[in-house]
Protein backbone atom coordinates (compact mmCIF):
# COMPACT_ATOMS: atom_id res chain seq x y z
CA UNK A 1 0.00 0.00 0.00
CA UNK A 2 1.53 3.28 -1.15
CA UNK A 3 1.19 6.51 0.86
CA UNK A 4 1.75 9.81 -0.95
CA UNK A 5 0.98 12.32 1.82
CA UNK A 6 1.05 11.04 5.39
CA UNK A 7 -1.11 13.92 6.62
CA UNK A 8 -3.86 13.19 4.08
CA UNK A 9 -5.00 10.31 6.31
CA UNK A 10 -5.42 10.99 10.00
CA UNK A 11 -6.69 8.72 12.75
CA UNK A 12 -8.31 10.29 15.78
CA UNK A 13 -9.93 9.37 19.05
CA UNK A 14 -11.45 11.48 21.81
CA UNK A 15 -12.58 10.97 25.39
CA UNK A 16 -15.53 12.89 26.79
CA UNK A 17 -16.71 14.28 30.10
CA UNK A 18 -20.30 13.27 29.55
CA UNK A 19 -22.13 11.65 26.65
CA UNK A 20 -24.94 14.20 27.03
CA UNK A 21 -22.78 17.16 26.05
CA UNK A 22 -19.91 17.88 23.68
CA UNK A 23 -17.16 18.60 26.19
CA UNK A 24 -13.98 16.80 25.19
CA UNK A 25 -11.40 15.87 27.81
CA UNK A 26 -8.73 14.36 25.57
CA UNK A 27 -7.98 14.28 21.85
CA UNK A 28 -5.31 12.31 20.02
CA UNK A 29 -4.54 12.46 16.29
CA UNK A 30 -2.08 10.27 14.38
CA UNK A 31 -0.98 10.56 10.79
CA UNK A 32 -0.97 7.40 8.71
CA UNK A 33 2.75 6.83 9.26
CA UNK A 34 2.04 6.17 12.94
CA UNK A 35 3.27 9.47 14.37
CA UNK A 36 1.08 11.19 16.95
CA UNK A 37 0.80 14.69 15.52
CA UNK A 38 -1.56 16.04 18.17
CA UNK A 39 -2.38 15.19 21.77
CA UNK A 40 -3.97 17.34 24.41
CA UNK A 41 -6.05 17.16 27.58
CA UNK A 42 -8.72 19.84 27.99
CA UNK A 43 -10.39 21.50 30.93
CA UNK A 44 -14.18 21.40 30.44
CA UNK A 45 -16.10 24.62 30.91
CA UNK A 46 -19.52 23.34 32.02
CA UNK A 47 -18.86 19.95 33.54
CA UNK A 48 -17.26 19.62 36.97
CA UNK A 49 -17.61 15.88 37.58
CA UNK A 50 -17.92 12.90 35.26
CA UNK A 51 -18.05 9.90 37.54
CA UNK A 52 -19.52 7.49 34.98
CA UNK A 53 -17.08 8.16 32.15
CA UNK A 54 -14.15 8.52 34.56
CA UNK A 55 -14.48 4.80 35.29
CA UNK A 56 -13.86 4.15 31.60
CA UNK A 57 -11.06 6.57 30.62
CA UNK A 58 -9.64 7.31 34.10
CA UNK A 59 -9.35 11.04 33.40
CA UNK A 60 -10.03 12.83 36.69
CA UNK A 61 -10.97 16.49 37.24
CA UNK A 62 -7.59 17.01 38.93
CA UNK A 63 -5.79 15.85 35.78
CA UNK A 64 -7.33 18.57 33.62
CA UNK A 65 -7.87 21.46 36.04
CA UNK A 66 -4.81 23.33 34.73
CA UNK A 67 -5.21 22.34 31.08
CA UNK A 68 -6.39 24.69 28.31
CA UNK A 69 -9.99 24.67 27.20
CA UNK A 70 -10.88 23.06 23.90
CA UNK A 71 -11.76 26.46 22.47
CA UNK A 72 -8.24 27.71 23.18
CA UNK A 73 -6.82 24.84 21.09
CA UNK A 74 -9.46 24.78 18.36
CA UNK A 75 -7.35 26.65 15.77
CA UNK A 76 -4.55 24.05 15.87
CA UNK A 77 -7.06 21.20 15.66
CA UNK A 78 -8.91 22.84 12.79
CA UNK A 79 -5.71 23.22 10.77
CA UNK A 80 -5.06 19.46 11.02
CA UNK A 81 -8.64 18.64 10.01
CA UNK A 82 -8.47 21.06 7.09
CA UNK A 83 -5.32 19.46 5.70
CA UNK A 84 -6.66 15.90 5.92
CA UNK A 85 -8.86 14.32 3.28
CA UNK A 86 -9.56 11.07 5.15
CA UNK A 87 -10.46 10.54 8.80
CA UNK A 88 -9.93 7.09 10.29
CA UNK A 89 -11.67 6.06 13.48
CA UNK A 90 -13.57 3.41 15.33
CA UNK A 91 -17.24 4.39 15.48
CA UNK A 92 -15.99 7.61 13.89
CA UNK A 93 -19.37 9.30 13.71
CA UNK A 94 -19.47 9.80 17.49
CA UNK A 95 -16.11 11.61 17.64
CA UNK A 96 -16.99 13.77 14.65
CA UNK A 97 -20.34 14.68 16.20
CA UNK A 98 -18.62 15.90 19.37
CA UNK A 99 -15.94 17.76 17.44
CA UNK A 100 -18.63 19.54 15.44
CA UNK A 101 -20.43 20.40 18.67
CA UNK A 102 -17.19 21.88 19.97
CA UNK A 103 -16.83 24.16 16.96
CA UNK A 104 -14.63 22.17 14.57
CA UNK A 105 -15.88 22.54 10.98
CA UNK A 106 -15.38 21.34 7.39
CA UNK A 107 -16.16 17.64 7.85
CA UNK A 108 -18.65 17.52 4.99
CA UNK A 109 -16.16 16.74 2.23
CA UNK A 110 -13.99 14.39 4.29
CA UNK A 111 -13.88 10.68 3.57
CA UNK A 112 -14.67 8.76 6.76
CA UNK A 113 -12.87 5.44 7.22
CA UNK A 114 -14.86 3.49 9.79
CA UNK A 115 -12.87 0.55 11.14
CA UNK A 116 -16.07 -1.19 12.24
CA UNK A 117 -17.00 -1.50 8.56
CA UNK A 118 -13.55 -2.71 7.50
CA UNK A 119 -13.48 -5.31 10.25
CA UNK A 120 -16.92 -6.65 9.35
CA UNK A 121 -16.12 -6.98 5.65
CA UNK A 122 -12.64 -8.46 6.03
CA UNK A 123 -13.17 -10.65 9.09
CA UNK A 124 -16.30 -10.11 11.14
CA UNK A 125 -18.95 -11.52 8.83
CA UNK A 126 -16.98 -14.77 8.43
CA UNK A 127 -16.93 -15.01 12.23
CA UNK A 128 -20.70 -14.59 12.37
CA UNK A 129 -20.88 -10.97 13.55
CA UNK A 130 -23.85 -8.89 12.48
CA UNK A 131 -22.99 -5.90 10.33
CA UNK A 132 -24.94 -3.55 12.60
CA UNK A 133 -23.81 -5.03 15.92
CA UNK A 134 -20.12 -5.85 15.77
CA UNK A 135 -17.55 -6.12 18.57
CA UNK A 136 -15.58 -3.31 20.15
CA UNK A 137 -12.05 -2.17 19.44
CA UNK A 138 -10.41 -4.58 21.88
CA UNK A 139 -11.94 -7.63 20.19
CA UNK A 140 -11.24 -6.33 16.70
CA UNK A 141 -7.60 -5.67 17.55
CA UNK A 142 -7.24 -9.07 19.20
CA UNK A 143 -8.64 -10.84 16.14
CA UNK A 144 -6.09 -9.02 14.01
CA UNK A 145 -3.18 -9.90 16.31
CA UNK A 146 -2.93 -6.34 17.63
CA UNK A 147 -2.91 -6.52 21.42
CA UNK A 148 -3.03 -3.84 24.04
CA UNK A 149 -3.51 -4.21 27.82
CA UNK A 150 -6.90 -3.36 29.26
CA UNK A 151 -5.27 -0.78 31.52
CA UNK A 152 -4.34 1.28 28.46
CA UNK A 153 -7.68 0.94 26.68
CA UNK A 154 -9.81 4.06 26.47
CA UNK A 155 -6.99 6.55 26.56
CA UNK A 156 -7.34 8.60 23.41
CA UNK A 157 -3.69 8.11 22.42
CA UNK A 158 -3.76 4.36 22.82
CA UNK A 159 -7.15 3.89 21.15
CA UNK A 160 -6.16 6.07 18.19
CA UNK A 161 -2.88 4.18 17.69
CA UNK A 162 -4.54 0.77 17.93
CA UNK A 163 -7.29 1.92 15.53
CA UNK A 164 -4.63 3.04 13.05
CA UNK A 165 -2.81 -0.29 13.39
CA UNK A 166 -6.12 -2.07 12.73
CA UNK A 167 -6.64 0.00 9.58
CA UNK A 168 -3.18 -0.80 8.23
CA UNK A 169 -3.70 -4.53 8.81
CA UNK A 170 -7.25 -4.55 7.46
CA UNK A 171 -6.20 -2.56 4.40
CA UNK A 172 -3.44 -5.11 3.78
CA UNK A 173 -5.92 -7.99 4.02
CA UNK A 174 -8.42 -6.22 1.81
CA UNK A 175 -5.74 -5.45 -0.75
CA UNK A 176 -4.61 -9.10 -0.80
CA UNK A 177 -8.17 -10.37 -1.28
CA UNK A 178 -9.75 -7.84 -3.61
CA UNK A 179 -6.92 -6.03 -5.42
CA UNK A 180 -3.89 -7.12 -7.42
CA UNK A 181 -0.53 -6.60 -5.78
CA UNK A 182 0.42 -4.50 -2.77
CA UNK A 183 1.56 -1.35 -4.56
CA UNK A 184 -1.84 0.35 -4.72
CA UNK A 185 -2.21 3.89 -3.44
CA UNK A 186 -4.05 4.00 -0.15
CA UNK A 187 -6.65 6.30 -1.70
CA UNK A 188 -7.37 3.63 -4.33
CA UNK A 189 -7.63 0.95 -1.64
CA UNK A 190 -10.20 3.03 0.24
CA UNK A 191 -12.16 3.74 -2.96
CA UNK A 192 -12.27 0.04 -3.84
CA UNK A 193 -13.30 -0.80 -0.28
CA UNK A 194 -16.25 1.57 -0.53
CA UNK A 195 -17.39 -0.16 -3.71
CA UNK A 196 -17.08 -3.68 -2.31
CA UNK A 197 -18.58 -2.73 1.04
CA UNK A 198 -21.54 -1.05 -0.65
CA UNK A 199 -22.30 -4.27 -2.54
CA UNK A 200 -21.93 -6.37 0.63
CA UNK A 201 -24.11 -3.94 2.57
CA UNK A 202 -26.85 -4.14 -0.06
CA UNK A 203 -26.73 -7.94 0.04
CA UNK A 204 -26.86 -7.89 3.84
CA UNK A 205 -29.99 -5.74 3.84
CA UNK A 206 -31.60 -7.89 1.15
CA UNK A 207 -31.04 -11.09 3.11
CA UNK A 208 -31.97 -9.46 6.41
CA UNK A 209 -35.30 -8.27 4.99
CA UNK A 210 -36.43 -11.83 4.25
CA UNK A 211 -38.74 -13.47 6.71
CA UNK A 212 -42.01 -15.19 7.42
CA UNK A 213 -45.48 -13.93 8.20
CA UNK A 214 -47.63 -16.13 10.42
CA UNK A 215 -51.34 -16.31 10.99
CA UNK A 216 -51.97 -17.28 14.60
CA UNK A 217 -55.19 -18.07 16.39
CA UNK A 218 -56.10 -15.29 18.79
CA UNK A 219 -57.30 -16.21 22.30
CA UNK A 220 -60.15 -13.74 21.95
CA UNK A 221 -61.19 -15.03 18.54
CA UNK A 222 -60.00 -14.26 15.04
CA UNK A 223 -56.42 -14.29 13.73
CA UNK A 224 -53.25 -12.41 14.61
CA UNK A 225 -50.46 -11.50 12.20
CA UNK A 226 -46.91 -12.16 13.34
CA UNK A 227 -43.74 -11.09 11.50
CA UNK A 228 -40.46 -12.93 12.19
CA UNK A 229 -37.04 -13.42 10.67
CA UNK A 230 -36.52 -16.37 8.38
CA UNK A 231 -35.03 -18.59 11.10
CA UNK A 232 -37.51 -17.70 13.87
CA UNK A 233 -40.76 -19.38 14.88
CA UNK A 234 -43.62 -18.08 17.04
CA UNK A 235 -44.48 -19.49 20.46
CA UNK A 236 -48.08 -20.11 19.46
CA UNK A 237 -50.25 -22.36 17.32
CA UNK A 238 -49.66 -21.53 13.66
CA UNK A 239 -52.63 -21.58 11.30
CA UNK A 240 -50.79 -20.50 8.15
CA UNK A 241 -47.36 -19.12 7.24
CA UNK A 242 -45.71 -17.63 4.17
CA UNK A 243 -42.11 -16.79 3.30
CA UNK A 244 -41.46 -13.35 1.76
CA UNK A 245 -38.55 -11.30 0.46
CA UNK A 246 -39.48 -8.23 2.52
CA UNK A 247 -41.20 -9.08 5.80
CA UNK A 248 -41.90 -5.47 6.76
CA UNK A 249 -43.55 -4.76 3.41
CA UNK A 250 -45.55 -7.99 3.74
CA UNK A 251 -46.87 -7.14 7.19
CA UNK A 252 -47.80 -3.63 6.10
CA UNK A 253 -49.61 -4.72 2.94
CA UNK A 254 -51.46 -7.56 4.67
CA UNK A 255 -52.56 -5.35 7.55
CA UNK A 256 -53.79 -2.78 5.05
CA UNK A 257 -55.64 -5.51 3.15
CA UNK A 258 -57.33 -6.84 6.29
CA UNK A 259 -57.91 -3.48 7.97
CA UNK A 260 -61.69 -3.67 7.49
CA UNK A 261 -61.62 -7.07 9.21
CA UNK A 262 -60.09 -5.75 12.41
CA UNK A 263 -62.10 -6.77 15.47
CA UNK A 264 -63.25 -3.97 17.83
CA UNK A 265 -60.77 -3.16 20.61
CA UNK A 266 -58.43 -5.87 19.35
CA UNK A 267 -55.37 -6.46 17.19
CA UNK A 268 -56.96 -9.60 15.73
CA UNK A 269 -58.72 -9.95 12.40
CA UNK A 270 -61.91 -11.82 11.52
CA UNK A 271 -60.86 -13.44 8.23
CA UNK A 272 -63.00 -15.41 5.82
CA UNK A 273 -62.02 -18.08 3.30
CA UNK A 274 -61.26 -15.50 0.64
CA UNK A 275 -58.96 -13.63 3.03
CA UNK A 276 -57.16 -16.82 3.96
CA UNK A 277 -56.70 -17.68 0.29
CA UNK A 278 -55.24 -14.21 -0.33
CA UNK A 279 -52.82 -14.68 2.57
CA UNK A 280 -51.62 -18.03 1.20
CA UNK A 281 -51.04 -16.60 -2.28
CA UNK A 282 -49.31 -13.39 -1.12
CA UNK A 283 -45.71 -12.75 -2.20
CA UNK A 284 -43.49 -9.72 -2.72
CA UNK A 285 -40.07 -8.56 -3.88
CA UNK A 286 -37.45 -6.67 -1.93
CA UNK A 287 -36.99 -3.17 -3.38
CA UNK A 288 -33.93 -1.50 -1.76
CA UNK A 289 -35.09 2.08 -2.31
CA UNK A 290 -38.50 1.35 -0.76
CA UNK A 291 -37.47 -0.84 2.18
CA UNK A 292 -37.19 1.94 4.78
CA UNK A 293 -40.41 3.47 3.47
CA UNK A 294 -42.36 0.28 4.21
CA UNK A 295 -40.91 0.15 7.73
CA UNK A 296 -42.14 3.70 8.39
CA UNK A 297 -45.57 2.96 6.92
CA UNK A 298 -45.88 -0.13 9.10
CA UNK A 299 -44.94 1.82 12.23
CA UNK A 300 -47.56 4.45 11.44
CA UNK A 301 -50.23 1.84 10.68
CA UNK A 302 -49.63 -0.13 13.88
CA UNK A 303 -49.44 3.06 15.97
CA UNK A 304 -52.79 4.27 14.68
PDB file of N, CA, C and O in Angstrom, residues 1-53:
ATOM      1  N   UNK A   1       0.853  -1.191   0.000  1.00  0.00           N
ATOM      2  CA  UNK A   1       0.000   0.000   0.000  1.00  0.00           C
ATOM      3  C   UNK A   1       0.889   1.241   0.000  1.00  0.00           C
ATOM      4  O   UNK A   1       1.757   1.387   0.855  1.00  0.00           O
ATOM      5  N   UNK A   2       0.678   2.111  -0.965  1.00  0.00           N
ATOM      6  CA  UNK A   2       1.529   3.277  -1.151  1.00  0.00           C
ATOM      7  C   UNK A   2       0.877   4.511  -0.545  1.00  0.00           C
ATOM      8  O   UNK A   2      -0.319   4.768  -0.740  1.00  0.00           O
ATOM      9  N   UNK A   3       1.669   5.289   0.210  1.00  0.00           N
ATOM     10  CA  UNK A   3       1.193   6.513   0.859  1.00  0.00           C
ATOM     11  C   UNK A   3       1.905   7.697   0.229  1.00  0.00           C
ATOM     12  O   UNK A   3       3.141   7.745   0.206  1.00  0.00           O
ATOM     13  N   UNK A   4       1.142   8.645  -0.302  1.00  0.00           N
ATOM     14  CA  UNK A   4       1.755   9.807  -0.954  1.00  0.00           C
ATOM     15  C   UNK A   4       1.925  10.983   0.008  1.00  0.00           C
ATOM     16  O   UNK A   4       2.927  11.679  -0.023  1.00  0.00           O
ATOM     17  N   UNK A   5       0.952  11.207   0.864  1.00  0.00           N
ATOM     18  CA  UNK A   5       0.984  12.320   1.819  1.00  0.00           C
ATOM     19  C   UNK A   5       0.513  11.787   3.165  1.00  0.00           C
ATOM     20  O   UNK A   5      -0.654  11.449   3.339  1.00  0.00           O
ATOM     21  N   UNK A   6       1.405  11.678   4.119  1.00  0.00           N
ATOM     22  CA  UNK A   6       1.053  11.041   5.390  1.00  0.00           C
ATOM     23  C   UNK A   6       0.030  11.840   6.194  1.00  0.00           C
ATOM     24  O   UNK A   6      -0.623  11.300   7.071  1.00  0.00           O
ATOM     25  N   UNK A   7      -0.119  13.109   5.904  1.00  0.00           N
ATOM     26  CA  UNK A   7      -1.115  13.916   6.620  1.00  0.00           C
ATOM     27  C   UNK A   7      -2.488  13.859   5.957  1.00  0.00           C
ATOM     28  O   UNK A   7      -3.456  14.374   6.502  1.00  0.00           O
ATOM     29  N   UNK A   8      -2.566  13.265   4.764  1.00  0.00           N
ATOM     30  CA  UNK A   8      -3.865  13.190   4.085  1.00  0.00           C
ATOM     31  C   UNK A   8      -4.808  12.254   4.834  1.00  0.00           C
ATOM     32  O   UNK A   8      -6.022  12.437   4.840  1.00  0.00           O
ATOM     33  N   UNK A   9      -4.229  11.230   5.485  1.00  0.00           N
ATOM     34  CA  UNK A   9      -5.000  10.305   6.313  1.00  0.00           C
ATOM     35  C   UNK A   9      -4.641  10.546   7.773  1.00  0.00           C
ATOM     36  O   UNK A   9      -3.465  10.461   8.148  1.00  0.00           O
ATOM     37  N   UNK A  10      -5.655  10.852   8.570  1.00  0.00           N
ATOM     38  CA  UNK A  10      -5.415  10.985   9.998  1.00  0.00           C
ATOM     39  C   UNK A  10      -6.341  10.042  10.747  1.00  0.00           C
ATOM     40  O   UNK A  10      -7.433   9.706  10.277  1.00  0.00           O
ATOM     41  N   UNK A  11      -5.887   9.593  11.895  1.00  0.00           N
ATOM     42  CA  UNK A  11      -6.688   8.723  12.748  1.00  0.00           C
ATOM     43  C   UNK A  11      -6.854   9.420  14.088  1.00  0.00           C
ATOM     44  O   UNK A  11      -5.867   9.852  14.689  1.00  0.00           O
ATOM     45  N   UNK A  12      -8.082   9.547  14.540  1.00  0.00           N
ATOM     46  CA  UNK A  12      -8.309  10.292  15.779  1.00  0.00           C
ATOM     47  C   UNK A  12      -9.190   9.525  16.749  1.00  0.00           C
ATOM     48  O   UNK A  12      -9.957   8.645  16.373  1.00  0.00           O
ATOM     49  N   UNK A  13      -9.055   9.895  18.010  1.00  0.00           N
ATOM     50  CA  UNK A  13      -9.926   9.366  19.054  1.00  0.00           C
ATOM     51  C   UNK A  13     -10.036  10.425  20.142  1.00  0.00           C
ATOM     52  O   UNK A  13      -9.083  11.172  20.401  1.00  0.00           O
ATOM     53  N   UNK A  14     -11.197  10.490  20.763  1.00  0.00           N
ATOM     54  CA  UNK A  14     -11.450  11.478  21.806  1.00  0.00           C
ATOM     55  C   UNK A  14     -12.116  10.811  23.002  1.00  0.00           C
ATOM     56  O   UNK A  14     -12.797   9.796  22.868  1.00  0.00           O
ATOM     57  N   UNK A  15     -11.891  11.394  24.160  1.00  0.00           N
ATOM     58  CA  UNK A  15     -12.577  10.973  25.387  1.00  0.00           C
ATOM     59  C   UNK A  15     -13.393  12.161  25.893  1.00  0.00           C
ATOM     60  O   UNK A  15     -12.977  13.313  25.770  1.00  0.00           O
ATOM     61  N   UNK A  16     -14.562  11.855  26.469  1.00  0.00           N
ATOM     62  CA  UNK A  16     -15.534  12.894  26.793  1.00  0.00           C
ATOM     63  C   UNK A  16     -15.867  12.935  28.283  1.00  0.00           C
ATOM     64  O   UNK A  16     -15.757  11.929  28.985  1.00  0.00           O
ATOM     65  N   UNK A  17     -16.287  14.129  28.712  1.00  0.00           N
ATOM     66  CA  UNK A  17     -16.707  14.278  30.103  1.00  0.00           C
ATOM     67  C   UNK A  17     -18.051  13.612  30.336  1.00  0.00           C
ATOM     68  O   UNK A  17     -18.265  12.950  31.352  1.00  0.00           O
ATOM     69  N   UNK A  18     -18.948  13.782  29.379  1.00  0.00           N
ATOM     70  CA  UNK A  18     -20.303  13.270  29.550  1.00  0.00           C
ATOM     71  C   UNK A  18     -20.899  13.072  28.164  1.00  0.00           C
ATOM     72  O   UNK A  18     -20.768  13.940  27.303  1.00  0.00           O
ATOM     73  N   UNK A  19     -21.550  11.940  27.965  1.00  0.00           N
ATOM     74  CA  UNK A  19     -22.131  11.652  26.648  1.00  0.00           C
ATOM     75  C   UNK A  19     -23.269  12.596  26.295  1.00  0.00           C
ATOM     76  O   UNK A  19     -23.682  12.685  25.148  1.00  0.00           O
ATOM     77  N   UNK A  20     -23.796  13.313  27.284  1.00  0.00           N
ATOM     78  CA  UNK A  20     -24.940  14.196  27.031  1.00  0.00           C
ATOM     79  C   UNK A  20     -24.525  15.567  26.530  1.00  0.00           C
ATOM     80  O   UNK A  20     -25.356  16.365  26.125  1.00  0.00           O
ATOM     81  N   UNK A  21     -23.217  15.873  26.594  1.00  0.00           N
ATOM     82  CA  UNK A  21     -22.781  17.158  26.052  1.00  0.00           C
ATOM     83  C   UNK A  21     -21.548  16.930  25.181  1.00  0.00           C
ATOM     84  O   UNK A  21     -21.092  15.812  25.001  1.00  0.00           O
ATOM     85  N   UNK A  22     -21.008  17.997  24.640  1.00  0.00           N
ATOM     86  CA  UNK A  22     -19.910  17.879  23.680  1.00  0.00           C
ATOM     87  C   UNK A  22     -18.537  18.112  24.287  1.00  0.00           C
ATOM     88  O   UNK A  22     -17.556  18.221  23.554  1.00  0.00           O
ATOM     89  N   UNK A  23     -18.423  18.210  25.598  1.00  0.00           N
ATOM     90  CA  UNK A  23     -17.156  18.600  26.194  1.00  0.00           C
ATOM     91  C   UNK A  23     -16.132  17.465  26.100  1.00  0.00           C
ATOM     92  O   UNK A  23     -16.327  16.372  26.638  1.00  0.00           O
ATOM     93  N   UNK A  24     -15.038  17.779  25.432  1.00  0.00           N
ATOM     94  CA  UNK A  24     -13.978  16.805  25.186  1.00  0.00           C
ATOM     95  C   UNK A  24     -12.884  16.973  26.231  1.00  0.00           C
ATOM     96  O   UNK A  24     -12.431  18.089  26.501  1.00  0.00           O
ATOM     97  N   UNK A  25     -12.455  15.854  26.802  1.00  0.00           N
ATOM     98  CA  UNK A  25     -11.397  15.868  27.814  1.00  0.00           C
ATOM     99  C   UNK A  25     -10.028  15.566  27.215  1.00  0.00           C
ATOM    100  O   UNK A  25      -9.007  16.020  27.742  1.00  0.00           O
ATOM    101  N   UNK A  26     -10.007  14.780  26.163  1.00  0.00           N
ATOM    102  CA  UNK A  26      -8.729  14.362  25.569  1.00  0.00           C
ATOM    103  C   UNK A  26      -8.923  14.111  24.078  1.00  0.00           C
ATOM    104  O   UNK A  26      -9.931  13.542  23.673  1.00  0.00           O
ATOM    105  N   UNK A  27      -7.950  14.529  23.294  1.00  0.00           N
ATOM    106  CA  UNK A  27      -7.976  14.283  21.853  1.00  0.00           C
ATOM    107  C   UNK A  27      -6.588  13.855  21.395  1.00  0.00           C
ATOM    108  O   UNK A  27      -5.583  14.471  21.764  1.00  0.00           O
ATOM    109  N   UNK A  28      -6.558  12.785  20.605  1.00  0.00           N
ATOM    110  CA  UNK A  28      -5.307  12.312  20.020  1.00  0.00           C
ATOM    111  C   UNK A  28      -5.492  12.159  18.521  1.00  0.00           C
ATOM    112  O   UNK A  28      -6.528  11.665  18.068  1.00  0.00           O
ATOM    113  N   UNK A  29      -4.499  12.592  17.741  1.00  0.00           N
ATOM    114  CA  UNK A  29      -4.539  12.464  16.291  1.00  0.00           C
ATOM    115  C   UNK A  29      -3.203  11.909  15.808  1.00  0.00           C
ATOM    116  O   UNK A  29      -2.145  12.439  16.166  1.00  0.00           O
ATOM    117  N   UNK A  30      -3.269  10.856  15.006  1.00  0.00           N
ATOM    118  CA  UNK A  30      -2.081  10.272  14.382  1.00  0.00           C
ATOM    119  C   UNK A  30      -2.157  10.480  12.879  1.00  0.00           C
ATOM    120  O   UNK A  30      -3.244  10.473  12.299  1.00  0.00           O
ATOM    121  N   UNK A  31      -0.990  10.645  12.250  1.00  0.00           N
ATOM    122  CA  UNK A  31      -0.977  10.563  10.791  1.00  0.00           C
ATOM    123  C   UNK A  31      -0.809   9.094  10.402  1.00  0.00           C
ATOM    124  O   UNK A  31      -0.579   8.229  11.249  1.00  0.00           O
ATOM    125  N   UNK A  32      -0.924   8.797   9.131  1.00  0.00           N
ATOM    126  CA  UNK A  32      -0.972   7.403   8.708  1.00  0.00           C
ATOM    127  C   UNK A  32       0.377   6.696   8.853  1.00  0.00           C
ATOM    128  O   UNK A  32       0.452   5.462   8.852  1.00  0.00           O
ATOM    129  N   UNK A  33       1.446   7.454   9.053  1.00  0.00           N
ATOM    130  CA  UNK A  33       2.752   6.833   9.263  1.00  0.00           C
ATOM    131  C   UNK A  33       2.912   6.284  10.673  1.00  0.00           C
ATOM    132  O   UNK A  33       3.865   5.564  10.965  1.00  0.00           O
ATOM    133  N   UNK A  34       1.971   6.641  11.562  1.00  0.00           N
ATOM    134  CA  UNK A  34       2.039   6.168  12.942  1.00  0.00           C
ATOM    135  C   UNK A  34       2.589   7.183  13.921  1.00  0.00           C
ATOM    136  O   UNK A  34       2.825   6.869  15.087  1.00  0.00           O
ATOM    137  N   UNK A  35       2.769   8.420  13.477  1.00  0.00           N
ATOM    138  CA  UNK A  35       3.268   9.470  14.366  1.00  0.00           C
ATOM    139  C   UNK A  35       2.080  10.221  14.982  1.00  0.00           C
ATOM    140  O   UNK A  35       1.159  10.631  14.267  1.00  0.00           O
ATOM    141  N   UNK A  36       2.120  10.407  16.286  1.00  0.00           N
ATOM    142  CA  UNK A  36       1.079  11.187  16.952  1.00  0.00           C
ATOM    143  C   UNK A  36       1.375  12.668  16.714  1.00  0.00           C
ATOM    144  O   UNK A  36       2.340  13.218  17.245  1.00  0.00           O
ATOM    145  N   UNK A  37       0.545  13.297  15.907  1.00  0.00           N
ATOM    146  CA  UNK A  37       0.799  14.689  15.521  1.00  0.00           C
ATOM    147  C   UNK A  37       0.043  15.671  16.406  1.00  0.00           C
ATOM    148  O   UNK A  37       0.279  16.878  16.331  1.00  0.00           O
ATOM    149  N   UNK A  38      -0.872  15.156  17.221  1.00  0.00           N
ATOM    150  CA  UNK A  38      -1.565  16.044  18.171  1.00  0.00           C
ATOM    151  C   UNK A  38      -2.038  15.226  19.362  1.00  0.00           C
ATOM    152  O   UNK A  38      -2.585  14.134  19.201  1.00  0.00           O
ATOM    153  N   UNK A  39      -1.796  15.768  20.554  1.00  0.00           N
ATOM    154  CA  UNK A  39      -2.376  15.190  21.765  1.00  0.00           C
ATOM    155  C   UNK A  39      -2.534  16.294  22.796  1.00  0.00           C
ATOM    156  O   UNK A  39      -1.631  17.085  23.022  1.00  0.00           O
ATOM    157  N   UNK A  40      -3.730  16.312  23.402  1.00  0.00           N
ATOM    158  CA  UNK A  40      -3.974  17.344  24.405  1.00  0.00           C
ATOM    159  C   UNK A  40      -5.115  16.913  25.327  1.00  0.00           C
ATOM    160  O   UNK A  40      -6.100  16.319  24.888  1.00  0.00           O
ATOM    161  N   UNK A  41      -4.940  17.225  26.626  1.00  0.00           N
ATOM    162  CA  UNK A  41      -6.049  17.160  27.580  1.00  0.00           C
ATOM    163  C   UNK A  41      -6.696  18.535  27.649  1.00  0.00           C
ATOM    164  O   UNK A  41      -6.025  19.561  27.464  1.00  0.00           O
ATOM    165  N   UNK A  42      -7.998  18.572  27.936  1.00  0.00           N
ATOM    166  CA  UNK A  42      -8.723  19.837  27.987  1.00  0.00           C
ATOM    167  C   UNK A  42      -9.498  19.974  29.297  1.00  0.00           C
ATOM    168  O   UNK A  42     -10.022  18.984  29.828  1.00  0.00           O
ATOM    169  N   UNK A  43      -9.575  21.198  29.747  1.00  0.00           N
ATOM    170  CA  UNK A  43     -10.393  21.500  30.931  1.00  0.00           C
ATOM    171  C   UNK A  43     -11.804  21.843  30.458  1.00  0.00           C
ATOM    172  O   UNK A  43     -11.981  22.799  29.697  1.00  0.00           O
ATOM    173  N   UNK A  44     -12.803  21.085  30.876  1.00  0.00           N
ATOM    174  CA  UNK A  44     -14.177  21.397  30.445  1.00  0.00           C
ATOM    175  C   UNK A  44     -14.681  22.677  31.099  1.00  0.00           C
ATOM    176  O   UNK A  44     -14.265  23.036  32.208  1.00  0.00           O
ATOM    177  N   UNK A  45     -15.570  23.354  30.419  1.00  0.00           N
ATOM    178  CA  UNK A  45     -16.103  24.623  30.915  1.00  0.00           C
ATOM    179  C   UNK A  45     -17.343  24.406  31.780  1.00  0.00           C
ATOM    180  O   UNK A  45     -17.495  25.014  32.849  1.00  0.00           O
ATOM    181  N   UNK A  46     -18.230  23.518  31.346  1.00  0.00           N
ATOM    182  CA  UNK A  46     -19.522  23.341  32.017  1.00  0.00           C
ATOM    183  C   UNK A  46     -19.537  22.191  33.024  1.00  0.00           C
ATOM    184  O   UNK A  46     -20.225  22.260  34.026  1.00  0.00           O
ATOM    185  N   UNK A  47     -18.786  21.159  32.737  1.00  0.00           N
ATOM    186  CA  UNK A  47     -18.865  19.948  33.541  1.00  0.00           C
ATOM    187  C   UNK A  47     -17.789  19.950  34.628  1.00  0.00           C
ATOM    188  O   UNK A  47     -16.618  20.215  34.338  1.00  0.00           O
ATOM    189  N   UNK A  48     -18.197  19.654  35.845  1.00  0.00           N
ATOM    190  CA  UNK A  48     -17.257  19.625  36.974  1.00  0.00           C
ATOM    191  C   UNK A  48     -16.906  18.201  37.390  1.00  0.00           C
ATOM    192  O   UNK A  48     -15.803  17.945  37.867  1.00  0.00           O
ATOM    193  N   UNK A  49     -17.835  17.284  37.240  1.00  0.00           N
ATOM    194  CA  UNK A  49     -17.608  15.880  37.581  1.00  0.00           C
ATOM    195  C   UNK A  49     -18.131  14.995  36.458  1.00  0.00           C
ATOM    196  O   UNK A  49     -19.093  15.349  35.795  1.00  0.00           O
ATOM    197  N   UNK A  50     -17.502  13.856  36.286  1.00  0.00           N
ATOM    198  CA  UNK A  50     -17.922  12.899  35.260  1.00  0.00           C
ATOM    199  C   UNK A  50     -17.651  11.478  35.771  1.00  0.00           C
ATOM    200  O   UNK A  50     -16.852  10.733  35.210  1.00  0.00           O
ATOM    201  N   UNK A  51     -18.319  11.158  36.850  1.00  0.00           N
ATOM    202  CA  UNK A  51     -18.051   9.897  37.543  1.00  0.00           C
ATOM    203  C   UNK A  51     -18.224   8.673  36.645  1.00  0.00           C
ATOM    204  O   UNK A  51     -17.435   7.724  36.720  1.00  0.00           O
ATOM    205  N   UNK A  52     -19.260   8.669  35.810  1.00  0.00           N
ATOM    206  CA  UNK A  52     -19.523   7.495  34.980  1.00  0.00           C
ATOM    207  C   UNK A  52     -18.441   7.272  33.925  1.00  0.00           C
ATOM    208  O   UNK A  52     -17.921   6.164  33.770  1.00  0.00           O
ATOM    209  N   UNK A  53     -18.094   8.322  33.197  1.00  0.00           N
ATOM    210  CA  UNK A  53     -17.085   8.159  32.155  1.00  0.00           C
ATOM    211  C   UNK A  53     -15.670   8.069  32.731  1.00  0.00           C
ATOM    212  O   UNK A  53     -14.794   7.484  32.098  1.00  0.00           O
TER     213      UNK A  53
END
